[in-house]
Coordinates of C-alpha atoms in Angstrom, one line a residue:
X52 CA 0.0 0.0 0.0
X53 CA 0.7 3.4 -0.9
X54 CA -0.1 6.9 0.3
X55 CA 0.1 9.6 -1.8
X56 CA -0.6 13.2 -0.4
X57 CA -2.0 16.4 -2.7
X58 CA -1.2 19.4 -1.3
X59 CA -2.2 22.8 -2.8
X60 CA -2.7 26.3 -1.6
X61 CA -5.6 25.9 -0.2
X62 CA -6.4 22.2 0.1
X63 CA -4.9 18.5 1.0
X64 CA -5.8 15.2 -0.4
X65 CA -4.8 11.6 0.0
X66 CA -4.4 9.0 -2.5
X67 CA -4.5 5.7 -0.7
X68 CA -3.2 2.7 -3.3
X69 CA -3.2 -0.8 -3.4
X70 CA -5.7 -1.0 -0.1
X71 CA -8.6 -2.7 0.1
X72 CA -11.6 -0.6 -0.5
X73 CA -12.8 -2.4 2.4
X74 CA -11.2 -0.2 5.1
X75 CA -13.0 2.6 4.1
X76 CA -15.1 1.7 7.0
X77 CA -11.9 3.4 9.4
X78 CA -12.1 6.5 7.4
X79 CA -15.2 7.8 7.4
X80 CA -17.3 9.7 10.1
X81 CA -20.0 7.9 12.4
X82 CA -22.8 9.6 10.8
X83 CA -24.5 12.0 7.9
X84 CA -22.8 9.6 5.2
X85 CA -24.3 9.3 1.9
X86 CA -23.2 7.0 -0.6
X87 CA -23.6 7.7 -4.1
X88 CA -22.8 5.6 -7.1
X89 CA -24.0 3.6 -10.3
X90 CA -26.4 0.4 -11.1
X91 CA -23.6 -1.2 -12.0
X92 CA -21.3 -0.7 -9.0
X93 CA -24.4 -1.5 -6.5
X94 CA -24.4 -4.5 -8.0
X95 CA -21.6 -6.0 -8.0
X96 CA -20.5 -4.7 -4.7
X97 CA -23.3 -3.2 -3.0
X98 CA -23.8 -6.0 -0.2
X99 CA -20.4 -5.0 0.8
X100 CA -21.0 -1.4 0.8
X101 CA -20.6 0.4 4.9
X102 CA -24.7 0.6 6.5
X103 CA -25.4 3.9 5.1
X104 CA -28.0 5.2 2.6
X105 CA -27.0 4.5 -1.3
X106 CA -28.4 6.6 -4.0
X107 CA -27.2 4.8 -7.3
X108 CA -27.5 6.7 -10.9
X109 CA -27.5 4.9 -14.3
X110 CA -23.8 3.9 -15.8
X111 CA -22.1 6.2 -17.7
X112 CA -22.2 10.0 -19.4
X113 CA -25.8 10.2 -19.5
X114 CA -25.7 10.7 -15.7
X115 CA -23.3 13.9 -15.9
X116 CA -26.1 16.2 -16.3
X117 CA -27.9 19.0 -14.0
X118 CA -31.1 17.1 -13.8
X119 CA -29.4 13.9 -11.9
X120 CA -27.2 16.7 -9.6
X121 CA -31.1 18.3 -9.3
X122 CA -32.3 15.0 -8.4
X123 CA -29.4 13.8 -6.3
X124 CA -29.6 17.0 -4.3
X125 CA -33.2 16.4 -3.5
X126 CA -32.6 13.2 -2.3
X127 CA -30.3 14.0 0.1
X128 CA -32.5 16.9 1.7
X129 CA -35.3 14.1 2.2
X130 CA -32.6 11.8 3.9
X131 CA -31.7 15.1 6.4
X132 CA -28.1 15.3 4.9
X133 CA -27.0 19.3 6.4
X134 CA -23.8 21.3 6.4
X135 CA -22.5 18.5 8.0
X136 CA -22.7 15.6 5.4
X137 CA -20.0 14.0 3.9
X138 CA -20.5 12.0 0.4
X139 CA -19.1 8.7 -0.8
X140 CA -19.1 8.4 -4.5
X141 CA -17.9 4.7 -5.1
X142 CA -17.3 3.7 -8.9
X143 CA -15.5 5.5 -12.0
X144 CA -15.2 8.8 -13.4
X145 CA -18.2 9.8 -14.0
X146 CA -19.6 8.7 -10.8
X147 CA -16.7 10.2 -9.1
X148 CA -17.4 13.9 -11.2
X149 CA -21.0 13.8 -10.1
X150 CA -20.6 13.2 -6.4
X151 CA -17.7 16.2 -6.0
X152 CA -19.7 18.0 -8.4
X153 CA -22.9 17.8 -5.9
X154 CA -20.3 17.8 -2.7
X155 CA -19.0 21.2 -4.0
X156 CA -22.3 22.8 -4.4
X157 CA -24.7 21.4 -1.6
X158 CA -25.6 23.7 0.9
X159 CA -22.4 25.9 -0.5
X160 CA -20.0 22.8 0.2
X161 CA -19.7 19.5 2.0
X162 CA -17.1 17.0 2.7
X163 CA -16.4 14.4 0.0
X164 CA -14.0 11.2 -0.6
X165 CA -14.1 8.3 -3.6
X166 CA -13.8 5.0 -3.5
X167 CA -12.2 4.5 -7.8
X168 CA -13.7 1.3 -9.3
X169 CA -12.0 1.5 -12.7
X170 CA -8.5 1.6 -14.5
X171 CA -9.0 5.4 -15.6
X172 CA -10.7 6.8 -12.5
X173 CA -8.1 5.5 -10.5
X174 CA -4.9 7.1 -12.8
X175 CA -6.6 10.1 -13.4
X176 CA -10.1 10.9 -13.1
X177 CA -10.5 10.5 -9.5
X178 CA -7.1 12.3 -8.8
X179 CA -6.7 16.4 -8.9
X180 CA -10.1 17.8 -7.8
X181 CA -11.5 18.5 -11.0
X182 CA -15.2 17.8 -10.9
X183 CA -17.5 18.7 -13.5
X184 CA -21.5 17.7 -15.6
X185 CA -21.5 17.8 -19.2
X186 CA -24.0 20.4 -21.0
X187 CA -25.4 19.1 -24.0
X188 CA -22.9 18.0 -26.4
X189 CA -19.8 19.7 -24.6
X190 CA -18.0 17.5 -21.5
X191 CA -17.9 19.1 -18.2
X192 CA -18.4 22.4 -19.6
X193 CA -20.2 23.1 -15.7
X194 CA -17.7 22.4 -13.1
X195 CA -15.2 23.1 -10.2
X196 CA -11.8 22.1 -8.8
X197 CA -12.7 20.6 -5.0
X198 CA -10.3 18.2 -3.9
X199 CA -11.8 15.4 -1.7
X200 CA -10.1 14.3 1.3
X201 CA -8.9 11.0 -0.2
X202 CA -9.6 8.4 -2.8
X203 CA -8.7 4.4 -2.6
X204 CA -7.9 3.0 -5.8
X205 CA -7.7 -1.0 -5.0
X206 CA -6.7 -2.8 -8.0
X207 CA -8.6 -5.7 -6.8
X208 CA -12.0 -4.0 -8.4
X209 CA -10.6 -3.6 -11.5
X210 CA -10.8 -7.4 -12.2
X211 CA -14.6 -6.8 -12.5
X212 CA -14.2 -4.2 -15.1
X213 CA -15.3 -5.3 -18.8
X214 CA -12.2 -5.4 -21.1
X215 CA -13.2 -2.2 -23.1
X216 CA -13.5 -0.1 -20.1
X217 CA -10.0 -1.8 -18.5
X218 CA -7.8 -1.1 -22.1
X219 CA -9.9 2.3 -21.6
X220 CA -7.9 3.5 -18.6
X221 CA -5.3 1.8 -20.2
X222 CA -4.9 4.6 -22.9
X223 CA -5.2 7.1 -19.7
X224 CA -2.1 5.4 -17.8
X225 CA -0.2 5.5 -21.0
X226 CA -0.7 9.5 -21.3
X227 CA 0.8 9.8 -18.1
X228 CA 4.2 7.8 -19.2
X229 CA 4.5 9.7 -22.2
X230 CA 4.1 13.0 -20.4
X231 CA 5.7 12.4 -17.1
X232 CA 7.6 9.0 -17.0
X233 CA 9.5 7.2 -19.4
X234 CA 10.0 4.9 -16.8
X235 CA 6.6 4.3 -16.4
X236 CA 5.9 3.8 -20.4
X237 CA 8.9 1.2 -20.4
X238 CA 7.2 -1.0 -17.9
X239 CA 4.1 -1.0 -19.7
X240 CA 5.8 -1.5 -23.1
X241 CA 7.5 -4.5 -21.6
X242 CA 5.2 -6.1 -19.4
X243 CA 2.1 -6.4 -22.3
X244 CA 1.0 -9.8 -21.1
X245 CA 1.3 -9.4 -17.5
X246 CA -1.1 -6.0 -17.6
X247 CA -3.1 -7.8 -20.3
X248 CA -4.0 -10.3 -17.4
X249 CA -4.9 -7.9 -14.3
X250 CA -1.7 -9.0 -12.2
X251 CA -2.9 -7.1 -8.7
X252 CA 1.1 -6.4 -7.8
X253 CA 1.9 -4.5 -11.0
X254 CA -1.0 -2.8 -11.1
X255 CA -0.3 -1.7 -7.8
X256 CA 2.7 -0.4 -8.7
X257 CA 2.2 1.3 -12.6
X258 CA -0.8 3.2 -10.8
X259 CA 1.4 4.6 -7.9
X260 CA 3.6 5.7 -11.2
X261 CA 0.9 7.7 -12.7
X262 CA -0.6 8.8 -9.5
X263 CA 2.5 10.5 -7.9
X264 CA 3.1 12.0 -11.5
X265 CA -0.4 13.4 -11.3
X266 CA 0.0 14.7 -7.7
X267 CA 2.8 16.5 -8.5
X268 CA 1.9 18.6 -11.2
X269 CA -1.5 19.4 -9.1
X270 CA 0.2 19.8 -6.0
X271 CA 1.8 23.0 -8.5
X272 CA -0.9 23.9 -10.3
X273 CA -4.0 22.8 -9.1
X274 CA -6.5 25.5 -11.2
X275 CA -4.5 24.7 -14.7
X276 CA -3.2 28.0 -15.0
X277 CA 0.1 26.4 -16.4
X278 CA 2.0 23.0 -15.5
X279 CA -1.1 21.1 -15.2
X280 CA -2.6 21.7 -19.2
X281 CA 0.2 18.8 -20.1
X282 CA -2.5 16.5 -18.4
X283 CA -4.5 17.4 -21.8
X284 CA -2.1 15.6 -24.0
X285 CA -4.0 14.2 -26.7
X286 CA -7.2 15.6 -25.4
X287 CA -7.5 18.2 -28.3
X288 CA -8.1 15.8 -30.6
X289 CA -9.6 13.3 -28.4
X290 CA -12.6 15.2 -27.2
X291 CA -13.5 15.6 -30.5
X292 CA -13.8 11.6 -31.9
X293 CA -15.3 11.1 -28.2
X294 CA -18.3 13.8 -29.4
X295 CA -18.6 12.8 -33.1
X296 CA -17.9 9.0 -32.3
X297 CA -19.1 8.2 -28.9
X298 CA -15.8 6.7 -28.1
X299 CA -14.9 5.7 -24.9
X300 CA -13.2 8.3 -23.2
X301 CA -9.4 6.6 -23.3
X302 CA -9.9 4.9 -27.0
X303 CA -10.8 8.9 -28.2
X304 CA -7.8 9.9 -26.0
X305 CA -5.3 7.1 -27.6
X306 CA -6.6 8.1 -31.1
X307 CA -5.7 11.7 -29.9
X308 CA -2.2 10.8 -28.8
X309 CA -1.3 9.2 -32.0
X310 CA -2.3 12.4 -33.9
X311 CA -0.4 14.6 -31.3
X312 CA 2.5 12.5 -31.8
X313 CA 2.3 12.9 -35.5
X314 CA 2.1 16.2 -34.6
X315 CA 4.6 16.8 -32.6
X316 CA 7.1 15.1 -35.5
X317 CA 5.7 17.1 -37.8
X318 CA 6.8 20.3 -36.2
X319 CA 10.2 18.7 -35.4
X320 CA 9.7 18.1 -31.5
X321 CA 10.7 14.5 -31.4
X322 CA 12.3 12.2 -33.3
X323 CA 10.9 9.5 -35.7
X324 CA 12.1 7.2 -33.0
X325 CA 10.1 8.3 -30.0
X326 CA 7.1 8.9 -32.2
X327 CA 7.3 4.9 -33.6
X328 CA 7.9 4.5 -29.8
X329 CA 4.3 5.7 -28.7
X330 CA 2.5 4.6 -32.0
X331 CA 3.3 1.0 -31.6
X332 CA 2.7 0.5 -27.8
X333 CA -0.7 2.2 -29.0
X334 CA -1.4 -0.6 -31.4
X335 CA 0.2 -2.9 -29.2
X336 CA -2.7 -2.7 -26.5
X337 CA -5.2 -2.4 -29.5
X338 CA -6.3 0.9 -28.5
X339 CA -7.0 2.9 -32.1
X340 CA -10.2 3.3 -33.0
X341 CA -11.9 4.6 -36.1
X342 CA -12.5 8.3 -35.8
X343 CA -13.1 9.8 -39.3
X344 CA -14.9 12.8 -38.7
X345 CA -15.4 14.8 -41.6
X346 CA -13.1 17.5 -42.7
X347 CA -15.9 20.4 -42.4
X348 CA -16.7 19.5 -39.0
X349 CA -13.1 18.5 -37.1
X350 CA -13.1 22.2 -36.7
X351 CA -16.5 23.6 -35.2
X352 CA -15.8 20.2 -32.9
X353 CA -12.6 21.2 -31.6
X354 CA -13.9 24.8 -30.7
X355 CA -16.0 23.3 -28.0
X356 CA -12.6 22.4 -26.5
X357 CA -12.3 24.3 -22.8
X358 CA -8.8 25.2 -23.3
X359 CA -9.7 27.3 -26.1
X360 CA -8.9 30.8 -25.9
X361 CA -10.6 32.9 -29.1
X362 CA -9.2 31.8 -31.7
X363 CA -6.1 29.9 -30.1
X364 CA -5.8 26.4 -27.9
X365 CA -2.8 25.5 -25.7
X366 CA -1.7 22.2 -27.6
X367 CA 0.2 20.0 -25.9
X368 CA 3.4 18.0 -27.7
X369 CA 6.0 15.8 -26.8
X370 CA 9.8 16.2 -27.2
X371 CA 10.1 12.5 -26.2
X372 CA 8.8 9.8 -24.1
X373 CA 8.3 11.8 -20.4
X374 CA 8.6 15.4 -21.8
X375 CA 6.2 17.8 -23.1
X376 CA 5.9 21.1 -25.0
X377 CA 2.7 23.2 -24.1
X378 CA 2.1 26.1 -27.0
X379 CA -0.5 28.1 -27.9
X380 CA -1.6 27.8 -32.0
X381 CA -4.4 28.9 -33.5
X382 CA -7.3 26.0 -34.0
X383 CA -7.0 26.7 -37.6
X384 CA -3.4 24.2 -37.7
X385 CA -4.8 22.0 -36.1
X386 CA -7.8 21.4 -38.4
X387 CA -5.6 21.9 -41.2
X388 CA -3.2 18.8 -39.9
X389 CA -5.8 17.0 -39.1
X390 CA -7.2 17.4 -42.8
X391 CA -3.4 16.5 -44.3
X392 CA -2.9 13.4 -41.5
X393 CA -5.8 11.6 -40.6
X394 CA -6.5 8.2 -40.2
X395 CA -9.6 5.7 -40.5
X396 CA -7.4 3.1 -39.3

């Protein structure tokens, strides 16, 4: 087991790895709990959950929306929860935005924690405060940064994940190597099989990689003023298959890397080495996807992009496997290489 600590200016967090979600019992308070997470989740672990309420939303993006924060909030009135609650969210991401999102914003703020279920909760989504409800077609366009006061990521749940949503967070984990950690990317370029099969003790240790990346660069820039935008890598384009093509979020986010990389040889920022480097440990986990939006519309999607800034968007390259180069171009090349590189696959 792991503890990782998040500390910002105003806020600490702890990211507790490689425990069993079990022993959240010893970390909660006595009373004023409310539990929140998905169908799926209540399912599978529900009989195991600690003897408070559960309020459980459907799986998935179609609960990151106002009218399930609207409901939720209702709920917990009726179940007396005051200034004094404190909210579980147990499952993935989205489950995880939702409950901060809600924890942030009841009765002007309430204590919150997470219990990760998946692959790409636990190496990123869960991790770094940011909490946020999607508004129509544009992802967590409504949102906040409220760190909770500690998420357990056990890599035992994750052997109850369905293999799309595992090679999923997969595509997540690898972002973090090739931004942060060629160390990282080199044992998941070498250990294919192993990974491929769940094995608890590596898992353990490749999300204590990414997680202690991630806490750094939050524990610096917790608001994304700077540092922190690097955590977008790939992202630019990924949003945008994830609209048009209802990818799941880490296949969108792969086929986003392996443009960026492109990219980023393109303009001369790494070498054809590195870039064969990231494409082939993408193929290698089968993570591209189709994605062939169509040239007239790559553009209008990418605008809905949050790090957009008029006309400009801070892209993020790499110089080489655990290095990045964050500059600001205007949306214009990156429909235009898009238009001269894309790929149906």
């Amino acid at each position: 087991m792991e503890k990782i600590a998040i500390n910002t200016k105003c806020s600490s967090s702890e990211v507790h790895v490689g425990v069993s979600w079990q022993s959240i019992r010893g970390l909660l308070p006595e009373k004023g709990v409310i539990i929140i997470t998905d169908n799926n989740i209540k399912r599978i672990y529900g009989d195991k959950f600690p003897d408070f309420p559960v309020i459980s939303v459907k799986p998935g993006e179609v609960s990151k929306k106002l009218e399930v924060v609207e409901s939720l909030t209702e709920q917990l009135l009726d179940l007396g929860i005051d200034r004094t609650g404190f909210i579980l969210g147990i499952g993935g991401g989205v489950v995880c935005d939702v409950a901060g999102f809600l924890a942030s914003i009841y009765m002007r703020g309430i204590r919150c924690a997470y219990v990760s279920t998946s692959l790409l909760s636990q190496v990123d989504a869960s991790t770094g405060g940011k909490n946020g409800v999607n508004i129509g077609s544009t992802k967590n366009l409504l949102g906040c940064i409220r760190q909770p006061e500690f998420v357990i990521c056990d890599p035992e749940m994750l052997m109850t994940l369905p293999e799309e949503e595992y090679f999923s967070g997969m595509a997540e984990l690898l972002k973090t190597a090739i931004i942060g950690s060629e160390k990282l990317f080199e044992v998941i370029e070498v250990n294919r099989e192993v990974l491929i099969k769940r094995n608890h003790d590596l898992l353990s240790l490749v999300i204590s990689m990414a997680v202690n990346f991630k806490a750094s660069v939050v524990s610096e820039d917790e608001r994304e003023d700077g540092l922190r935008r690097i955590l977008n890598f790939g992202h630019t384009y990924g949003h945008a298959f994830e609209l048009y093509k209802s990818l799941r979020h880490g296949y969108a986010v792969a086929a986003g890397m392996a443009l960026a990389a492109d990219f980023s040889f393109a303009r001369g920022h790494i070498n054809g080495v590195g870039r064969d480097r990231i494409l082939n440990v993408l193929k290698t986990y089968k993570l591209l996807r189709r994605y062939d939006i169509p040239d007239n519309q790559i553009g209008q999607l990418i605008l809905h992009d949050k790090k957009k800034t008029g006309d400009d968007i801070y892209f993020v390259f790499t110089t080489g496997i655990g290095k990045t180069l964050i500059e600001k171009i205007p949306v214009s090349e990156i429909v235009e290489f898009y238009v001269k590189n894309k790929s149906v696959m």
